Amino acid sequence: MHPKISVSRRFATIVVTACLAIGSLIGAPETALAAAPQVTAGTAKSANLSTFTPGNIIADSVFFNSSAMNATQMDTFFKSKVKSCQSGYVCLKDYRQNTPNRPADRYCNGYSGAANESAATIIHRVSVSCGINPRVLIVMLEKEQSLVTHTWPSSWRYDMALGQGCPDTAPCDPAYSGFFYQIYGAARQMQIYAEGRWFTYYAPGKTWNIRYHPNASCGSAPVRVENTATAALYYYTPYQPNRAALNAGYGTGDACSSYGNRNFFQLFSDWFGDPRNGLTVSGAIADVWTAHGAGTGWIGTPVGNMRSWSTGPGWSQQFANADIFVKAGQPGRTVTGPIRTEYRLVGEVASGLGWPTSDRIAITGGAYQDFDNGRIYERSDGRAFAIAAPMFRLHESVGNVFGSYGWPTSRAYRVPGGATQTFDRGAAYESASGVFLLDATWTAWLNSVGGTGGAYGIPTSGVTDAGDGTQRVLLSNAVAFRKASSVTVVKAPFVSVYAEQGYESGALGRPTGSASDLPGGSSQQFASGQIYSSPAGTFAVTTFASAVAAAGGVEKTGFPTGPVVASKTASSQRFSAFTFTKGAAGARSVRGAIKTAYDATGGASSFLGAATAGERALADGFVQEFDGGRIICAPTALVALPRSMATAWDSLGGQTGRLGWPVGSSVVTNGVTEQAFQGGLLVSPKTGGAHAIVGATLSAFRIAGGVPVLGAPLEPEQKSAAGYSQRFERGVVFVPYSGSASAVALDTFKEYERGGGLPGFGFATGPAAPIGAGKAQPFQLGSIATSGWGTSAVRGTMWRVFQSSGGYTGPLSYPRESEAKVSDGYIQPFVGGTTYVSPYALAVTRGVLHREYWKLGGPEGELGWPLLNETSGNGVWQQKFQKGTIYLYADGRVVVR
């Protein structure tokens, strides 16, 4: 309650004087002095009255902020102050009335009356109309009549709710009686005060002697009034509180104490924040704040302005005892105590945590609060630490604070290679590989070797069971194994090779010792092999570990110079002095020049496969056999032969045979392998098998274009009565006893094959040669010619007829097509005519007679087959056919008889 003391007021004289001047413009204000109010239940002192400054009670920006609260927020606020009203009374939260119209003037924008309006709605609408902060009116309602917190208010309290028009020395002016008129009149009066036309004796920007009490003997003190809003309050209540009033809080001071402006400042501060700093609480944040008691609640008064966040979006505001966060479309959340300190420290909404999604939740051992992407834990010792994704998800997966890792002992912080966060019994590590947990034992070991900034780097895995009571942890530069209290590390340069091998699940198994230095390099021993490092590189030795040991170790074999290479049936590995192979014949070593050739082919992954025996001497050279061939170290060359070539070479007598020793390196063209020898060439096609090409056949083969033109040989050289021949994939080479060696290839070979090959043409008796308008290759039984008309053969009897007419340089020139059967004979068209072989004659038709003959249907026409060649005499040319004769006269006439 706020009972008042009745005292005479100087203010009444001021009012009278003013009224004489302006008539009904001004209404009477509240009672000047009120007895110290009793603090109602749920109201606690929070305003710091030691900071009270009489010249700045409220900032203009606060006083005139008409949008500080809406009707819904005020309604919620009123309900929070009075939970239930005594029977028979109407409390402010439930008050309603019909409101009248008010005209607009220079101070307010008027009011359109409505039925059954609530107190909150009336205050809201009046505030907007007159431009006054609704919180100012709410505080005045409380300090004048305790209407905000009263649980059994009588109707007279509403009639004189703000003391407007109710001087202490006279009854209230009926024109101002009633709740609506009190609210509207007071708000309008504040704008009159602010105007500065009629009221100037507390004008802002000047110093005024302001009394402590109506009793002049109580004295006064100079006050520099700093703003219009403070001046308005002094016009309304023209006294400042003395030290006794300020020291009393909501209590009673001394006989010279006044309380109106003290109570205004204290109530406003406790409910809405310091009125001087311009801090306002509005919107959804005000809803949360009001629901928790506003300034007199546990959240306290605002200490900062509302902040907008683009992420969300949403808003936040800091208060004395909590921060309020409201994400659009979500319930508002409070963040308090150590959790608030931590949340602020990591960046609030802009941090990896995002928005709060719960309020503080107490649990055994402390408390926590959830956020979009993590959680902040508050320990029992008062420390709080954030855990954000992805560490948060991992911590949750192991039981969070109730699991094996316990409570966080730090927030995440950056370390070389990523970030880490410590817990009671371990730590989490985040890197490009992910986020992983290490227990306290592993964490202590890592810290002892330099942490993530040490030689081993940051963990890139959690703890993995490596078998036999051993644990494994991967790090960015190493892998560590722990068994009991012993830790063995595989570090650079060995770790990358070990990873390629599959760590302990691979061929090497677990490490059995640390790395050690050797002359020229270093090594590390594993359960099933070693990794060696030297200037040649770093390589694992598993398959050939026993072979290396049997040979005397790397001191004898040299360091490995490559990894194991393998095919389906063989494997090999290079060392500086040896290459070891393994296949069906077991493990073998390859050394010296043969090693050089073997390594160059690709070792076991090549056609050679694995060695099947050791190196052996052969005449004045050396050979070594392999699954797929042989390497020969000859006085003339160092070569690797496929098995088919080696077999063919052996069948021809090897180095003592016609071929002799190999010379030069093998050449592969389109899958065909050629190997030159002293006496010839061995060629192996893609399908396997090899044949020698020697002597004149080899010369013709090379002249024709070799493998790219003829392909690989299909058989050895063949001897016949006519000479030697050898068939190839796309041709044949002839070496006749009489004539020049030559190759039949390309289109000529196709025509040769079409015409029956050797039975149809016999041996080629020379290479193709230019003649006339094309080129032709001679055969025993004819010729194959190529010209602009294509490639065609002329052979047998047709060849004799063609030759008798002058051949390729005669009038017939080159064939246009191959010979063809017609009826009971054969014909072949040429550029200059046609040849005929029939049971009736061997003949040729040419020129005009030829043209006329074919107009009549040729051999199958009305004249039948020619019986003679063309003859001439006495200016007439003629040719006889089975059924007539064609005549050509000198004057160009053609007659058929």
XYZ file of N, CA and C in Angstrom, residues 128-292:
495
model
N -0.007 6.148 -26.819
C 0.232 6.391 -28.237
C -0.322 7.746 -28.645
N -1.515 8.103 -28.128
C -2.147 9.369 -28.503
C -1.352 10.567 -27.998
N -0.818 10.450 -26.765
C -0.165 11.606 -26.150
C 1.352 11.525 -26.155
N 1.905 10.424 -26.659
C 3.350 10.329 -26.799
C 4.088 10.185 -25.493
N 3.515 9.465 -24.527
C 4.137 9.254 -23.217
C 4.394 7.759 -23.037
N 5.504 7.421 -22.427
C 5.847 6.023 -22.166
C 4.789 5.408 -21.250
N 4.164 4.304 -21.659
C 3.149 3.697 -20.790
C 3.726 3.270 -19.440
N 5.023 3.017 -19.385
C 5.631 2.625 -18.118
C 5.635 3.797 -17.131
N 5.754 5.012 -17.654
C 5.644 6.196 -16.783
C 4.278 6.215 -16.107
N 3.202 5.972 -16.867
C 1.846 5.972 -16.317
C 1.656 4.817 -15.346
N 2.240 3.645 -15.654
C 2.122 2.484 -14.757
C 2.793 2.776 -13.422
N 3.982 3.355 -13.458
C 4.695 3.687 -12.221
C 3.922 4.740 -11.422
N 3.362 5.722 -12.119
C 2.580 6.756 -11.425
C 1.337 6.159 -10.766
N 0.704 5.175 -11.427
C -0.447 4.495 -10.818
C -0.049 3.829 -9.509
N 1.140 3.274 -9.492
C 1.586 2.585 -8.283
C 1.973 3.571 -7.189
N 2.716 4.594 -7.555
C 3.179 5.512 -6.507
C 2.044 6.381 -5.968
N 0.982 6.618 -6.770
C -0.138 7.440 -6.323
C -1.161 6.639 -5.518
N -1.553 5.449 -6.051
C -2.652 4.716 -5.406
C -2.338 3.227 -5.206
N -1.122 2.819 -5.459
C -0.751 1.395 -5.347
C -1.648 0.510 -6.190
N -2.189 1.043 -7.288
C -3.170 0.286 -8.062
C -2.563 -0.928 -8.764
N -1.308 -0.901 -9.065
C -0.705 -2.029 -9.797
C -0.635 -3.267 -8.917
N -0.353 -3.069 -7.616
C -0.153 -4.231 -6.730
C -1.292 -4.425 -5.733
N -2.253 -3.508 -5.737
C -3.342 -3.576 -4.745
C -4.236 -4.773 -5.028
N -4.580 -5.528 -3.960
C -5.440 -6.705 -4.124
C -6.876 -6.451 -3.674
N -7.163 -5.260 -3.094
C -8.547 -4.915 -2.712
C -8.786 -3.421 -2.904
N -8.568 -2.920 -4.144
C -8.715 -1.481 -4.370
C -10.189 -1.053 -4.383
N -10.463 0.046 -3.659
C -11.822 0.623 -3.679
C -11.997 1.434 -4.958
N -13.230 1.746 -5.286
C -13.510 2.443 -6.539
C -12.923 3.844 -6.551
N -12.809 4.497 -5.349
C -12.265 5.847 -5.338
C -10.820 5.890 -5.819
N -10.111 4.770 -5.645
C -8.733 4.753 -6.120
C -8.686 4.892 -7.644
N -9.629 4.304 -8.349
C -9.703 4.457 -9.801
C -10.129 5.873 -10.175
N -11.037 6.459 -9.344
C -11.520 7.801 -9.657
C -10.400 8.826 -9.595
N -9.447 8.637 -8.675
C -8.339 9.584 -8.538
C -6.998 8.842 -8.719
N -6.965 7.980 -9.723
C -5.854 7.044 -9.912
C -4.499 7.728 -9.954
N -4.385 8.888 -10.588
C -3.115 9.577 -10.707
C -3.106 10.920 -9.985
N -4.184 11.226 -9.231
C -4.253 12.502 -8.526
C -4.456 13.669 -9.458
N -4.799 13.378 -10.708
C -4.976 14.441 -11.676
C -6.241 15.231 -11.326
N -6.116 16.609 -11.139
C -7.262 17.456 -10.789
C -7.720 17.264 -9.367
N -6.857 16.744 -8.495
C -7.240 16.482 -7.102
C -6.250 17.155 -6.157
N -6.350 18.447 -5.950
C -5.430 19.126 -5.038
C -5.682 18.709 -3.597
N -4.634 18.833 -2.760
C -4.774 18.446 -1.354
C -5.754 19.348 -0.601
N -5.976 20.561 -1.108
C -6.764 21.553 -0.365
C -8.209 21.660 -0.830
N -8.598 20.802 -1.806
C -9.965 20.893 -2.323
C -10.379 19.548 -2.895
N -11.691 19.360 -3.093
C -12.134 18.094 -3.701
C -11.629 17.971 -5.138
N -11.678 16.732 -5.643
C -11.247 16.476 -7.023
C -12.213 17.141 -7.996
N -11.647 17.618 -9.076
C -12.448 18.199 -10.150
C -13.225 17.067 -10.821
N -14.587 17.157 -10.827
C -15.364 16.067 -11.449
C -14.976 15.806 -12.905
N -14.440 16.802 -13.572
C -14.072 16.609 -14.983
C -12.946 15.597 -15.133
N -12.179 15.378 -14.049
C -11.063 14.440 -14.121
C -11.326 13.151 -13.351
N -12.522 12.995 -12.826
C -12.824 11.813 -12.031
C -13.036 10.599 -12.938
N -12.487 9.515 -12.502
C -12.614 8.277 -13.265
C -11.273 7.865 -13.877
N -11.098 6.558 -14.044
C -9.805 6.007 -14.460
C -9.369 6.550 -15.814
N -10.277 6.533 -16.805
C -9.894 7.013 -18.133
C -9.440 8.462 -18.076
N -10.235 9.348 -17.407
C -9.896 10.764 -17.369
C -8.589 11.009 -16.633
N -8.342 10.190 -15.599
C -7.083 10.306 -14.875
C -5.890 9.970 -15.808
N -6.015 8.901 -16.557
C -4.911 8.483 -17.439
C -4.734 9.489 -18.563
N -5.803 9.839 -19.241
C -5.710 10.759 -20.369
C -5.244 12.139 -19.905
N -5.831 12.599 -18.786
C -5.494 13.932 -18.287
C -4.042 14.024 -17.861
N -3.536 12.979 -17.179
C -2.143 13.008 -16.723
C -1.182 12.965 -17.903
N -1.461 12.103 -18.902
C -0.580 12.005 -20.060
C -0.548 13.332 -20.819
N -1.727 13.942 -20.959
C -1.803 15.233 -21.656
C -1.076 16.304 -20.854
N -1.219 16.229 -19.514
C -0.565 17.225 -18.661
C 0.953 17.162 -18.807
N 1.477 15.949 -18.990
C 2.920 15.810 -19.154
C 3.396 16.510 -20.421
N 2.626 16.437 -21.478
C 2.989 17.145 -22.699
C 2.895 18.656 -22.521
N 1.945 19.138 -21.677
C 1.847 20.568 -21.386
C 3.092 21.028 -20.641
N 3.507 20.203 -19.658
C 4.731 20.528 -18.933
C 5.917 20.597 -19.897
N 5.966 19.605 -20.801
C 7.113 19.499 -21.701
C 7.173 20.653 -22.693
N 5.995 21.234 -22.989
C 5.956 22.304 -23.979
C 6.800 23.498 -23.545
N 6.803 23.803 -22.241
C 7.635 24.886 -21.736
C 7.071 26.271 -21.943
N 5.781 26.354 -22.281
C 5.175 27.684 -22.451
C 4.619 28.200 -21.133
N 3.901 27.361 -20.425
C 3.206 27.771 -19.202
C 3.999 27.442 -17.941
N 4.857 26.469 -18.062
C 5.633 26.047 -16.894
C 7.107 26.208 -17.224
N 7.739 27.143 -16.520
C 9.134 27.465 -16.846
C 10.036 27.489 -15.623
N 9.449 27.343 -14.413
C 10.254 27.527 -13.203
C 11.100 26.305 -12.868
N 10.980 25.158 -13.574
C 11.938 24.052 -13.457
C 12.497 23.751 -14.848
N 12.579 24.791 -15.670
C 12.984 24.599 -17.067
C 14.336 23.869 -17.134
N 14.459 22.949 -18.054
C 15.709 22.181 -18.162
C 16.872 23.052 -18.609
N 18.067 22.642 -18.187
C 19.278 23.348 -18.561
C 19.652 24.453 -17.596
N 18.884 24.597 -16.507
C 19.151 25.632 -15.514
C 19.191 25.005 -14.119
N 19.733 25.750 -13.171
C 19.818 25.276 -11.796
C 18.732 25.962 -10.969
N 17.983 25.157 -10.205
C 16.866 25.633 -9.395
C 17.036 25.123 -7.964
N 16.637 25.976 -7.002
C 16.586 25.515 -5.622
C 15.285 24.744 -5.437
N 15.416 23.465 -5.172
C 14.236 22.603 -5.034
C 14.180 22.106 -3.601
N 13.003 22.273 -2.979
C 12.818 21.910 -1.569
C 12.864 20.393 -1.369
N 13.142 20.047 -0.088
C 13.038 18.648 0.326
C 11.631 18.314 0.800
N 10.852 19.379 1.235
C 9.568 19.149 1.898
C 8.745 20.436 1.800
N 7.420 20.352 1.886
C 6.634 21.588 1.883
C 7.009 22.544 3.013
N 7.504 21.978 4.106
C 7.949 22.796 5.217
C 9.245 23.477 4.815
N 9.172 24.798 4.691
C 10.328 25.542 4.207
C 11.528 25.384 5.113
N 11.273 25.099 6.409
C 12.398 24.957 7.332
C 13.236 23.719 7.046
N 12.692 22.778 6.268
C 13.461 21.561 5.894
C 14.540 21.885 4.890
N 14.460 23.057 4.299
C 15.516 23.503 3.424
C 15.348 23.062 1.974
N 16.335 23.437 1.193
C 16.348 23.101 -0.241
C 17.791 22.930 -0.673
N 17.970 22.543 -1.886
C 19.322 22.385 -2.448
C 19.251 22.704 -3.932
N 20.335 23.285 -4.471
C 20.309 23.589 -5.915
C 20.350 22.315 -6.754
N 19.557 22.302 -7.767
C 19.485 21.155 -8.673
C 19.550 21.664 -10.111
N 20.513 21.155 -10.878
C 20.534 21.476 -12.298
C 19.640 20.467 -13.014
N 18.513 20.929 -13.490
C 17.554 20.040 -14.173
C 18.090 19.778 -15.581
N 18.359 18.523 -15.853
C 19.098 18.181 -17.068
C 18.221 17.941 -18.283
N 16.926 17.660 -18.086
C 16.113 17.344 -19.263
C 14.653 17.677 -19.018
N 13.884 17.656 -20.068
C 12.467 18.009 -20.035
C 11.668 17.046 -19.174
N 11.983 15.734 -19.262
C 11.218 14.733 -18.515
C 11.366 14.951 -17.015
N 12.587 15.236 -16.549
C 12.795 15.474 -15.120
C 12.054 16.732 -14.682
N 12.075 17.785 -15.517
C 11.324 19.000 -15.203
C 9.841 18.695 -15.045
N 9.289 17.827 -15.928
C 7.865 17.473 -15.852
C 7.543 16.812 -14.524
N 8.456 15.934 -14.041
C 8.212 15.269 -12.759
C 8.219 16.276 -11.612
N 9.085 17.292 -11.686
C 9.101 18.301 -10.632
C 7.871 19.202 -10.710
N 7.366 19.479 -11.900
C 6.091 20.202 -11.978
C 4.986 19.389 -11.312
N 5.058 18.059 -11.481
C 4.019 17.183 -10.943
C 4.192 17.007 -9.435
N 5.442 16.848 -8.986
C 5.755 16.693 -7.559
C 6.985 17.542 -7.274
N 6.833 18.766 -6.739
C 7.930 19.737 -6.706
C 8.888 19.577 -5.538
N 9.273 18.325 -5.209
C 10.192 18.099 -4.088
C 11.201 17.028 -4.475
N 12.396 17.175 -3.928
C 13.434 16.154 -4.108
C 13.601 15.384 -2.806
N 13.942 14.081 -2.848
C 14.127 13.316 -1.615
C 15.424 13.736 -0.916
N 15.353 13.787 0.419
C 16.582 14.052 1.152
C 17.345 12.751 1.383
N 18.492 12.826 2.049
C 19.339 11.646 2.244
C 18.623 10.593 3.064
N 17.814 11.028 4.066
C 17.098 10.045 4.896
C 16.115 9.241 4.054
N 15.422 9.916 3.119
C 14.480 9.204 2.244
C 15.218 8.217 1.340
N 16.352 8.633 0.815
C 17.113 7.755 -0.080
C 17.687 6.570 0.683
N 18.157 6.819 1.920
C 18.721 5.726 2.713
C 17.658 4.720 3.129
N 16.382 5.166 3.157
C 15.309 4.282 3.632
C 14.806 3.327 2.569
N 15.230 3.481 1.323
C 14.725 2.611 0.274
C 13.247 2.830 0.091
N 12.443 1.733 0.267
C 10.987 1.879 0.217
C 10.414 2.283 1.583
N 11.269 2.467 2.569
C 10.807 2.776 3.919
C 10.677 4.266 4.163
N 10.515 4.609 5.458
C 10.263 5.989 5.863
C 11.559 6.674 6.272
N 11.737 7.924 5.829
C 12.930 8.690 6.187
C 12.720 9.450 7.476
N 12.837 10.773 7.403
C 12.622 11.591 8.598
C 11.504 12.590 8.319
N 11.356 13.554 9.216
C 10.243 14.491 9.116
C 10.360 15.404 7.921
N 11.535 15.522 7.390
C 11.717 16.391 6.223
C 11.808 15.606 4.915
N 11.428 14.347 4.973
C 11.523 13.510 3.768
C 10.276 13.623 2.914
N 10.464 13.637 1.610
C 9.370 13.481 0.636
C 9.709 12.274 -0.228
N 8.681 11.651 -0.842
C 8.898 10.329 -1.435
C 8.435 10.197 -2.881
N 7.726 11.172 -3.396
C 7.130 11.008 -4.722
C 8.150 10.710 -5.811
N 9.145 11.564 -5.952
C 10.131 11.349 -7.013
C 11.094 10.211 -6.694
N 11.327 9.998 -5.360
C 12.117 8.815 -4.994
C 11.392 7.542 -5.409
N 10.085 7.471 -5.068
C 9.327 6.258 -5.393
C 9.232 6.053 -6.905
N 9.067 7.157 -7.630
C 9.008 7.032 -9.091
C 10.296 6.398 -9.618
N 11.425 6.930 -9.200
C 12.723 6.416 -9.673
C 12.913 4.954 -9.266
N 12.553 4.645 -7.998
C 12.807 3.296 -7.496
C 11.877 2.275 -8.153
N 10.606 2.615 -8.261
C 9.668 1.682 -8.897
C 10.028 1.454 -10.370
N 10.318 2.546 -11.077
C 10.672 2.388 -12.496
C 11.916 1.508 -12.646
N 12.927 1.761 -11.792
C 14.166 0.977 -11.873
C 13.911 -0.493 -11.588
N 13.118 -0.753 -10.557
C 12.883 -2.141 -10.165
C 12.028 -2.888 -11.173
N 11.138 -2.167 -11.831
C 10.225 -2.834 -12.757
C 10.735 -2.843 -14.198
N 11.383 -1.761 -14.598
C 11.697 -1.619 -16.023
C 13.153 -1.264 -16.324
N 13.946 -1.118 -15.291
C 15.326 -0.754 -15.507
C 15.565 0.713 -15.215
N 16.824 1.060 -15.163
C 17.211 2.433 -14.833
C 16.567 3.396 -15.830
N 15.741 4.310 -15.358
C 15.040 5.211 -16.295
C 15.960 6.253 -16.929
N 17.180 6.377 -16.426
C 18.075 7.412 -16.940
C 18.918 6.947 -18.124
N 19.097 5.639 -18.266
C 20.020 5.163 -19.305
C 19.340 4.910 -20.637
N 18.089 5.164 -20.734
C 17.407 4.983 -21.998
C 17.194 3.525 -22.371
N 17.465 2.615 -21.434
C 17.300 1.194 -21.742
C 15.838 0.821 -21.622
N 15.333 0.188 -22.661
C 13.943 -0.242 -22.652
C 13.880 -1.740 -22.881
N 12.798 -2.312 -22.448
C 12.556 -3.744 -22.649
C 11.252 -3.851 -23.416
N 11.284 -4.470 -24.566
C 10.094 -4.486 -25.401
C 9.954 -5.810 -26.122
N 8.830 -5.943 -26.810
C 8.586 -7.101 -27.643
C 8.576 -8.411 -26.876
N 9.028 -9.469 -27.523
C 9.016 -10.805 -26.929
C 9.930 -10.886 -25.714
N 11.003 -10.074 -25.707
C 11.881 -10.061 -24.529
C 11.126 -9.518 -23.322
N 10.317 -8.485 -23.540
C 9.509 -7.948 -22.442
C 8.524 -8.985 -21.921
N 8.007 -9.827 -22.805
C 7.093 -10.887 -22.366
C 7.774 -11.818 -21.376
N 8.995 -12.233 -21.725
C 9.739 -13.132 -20.840
C 10.080 -12.420 -19.541
N 10.565 -11.199 -19.663
C 10.972 -10.422 -18.483
C 9.799 -10.213 -17.543
N 8.669 -9.822 -18.113
C 7.473 -9.574 -17.307
C 6.984 -10.850 -16.639
N 7.040 -11.955 -17.356
C 6.591 -13.224 -16.795
C 7.414 -13.626 -15.576
N 8.618 -13.100 -15.480
C 9.492 -13.425 -14.341
C 9.570 -12.274 -13.347
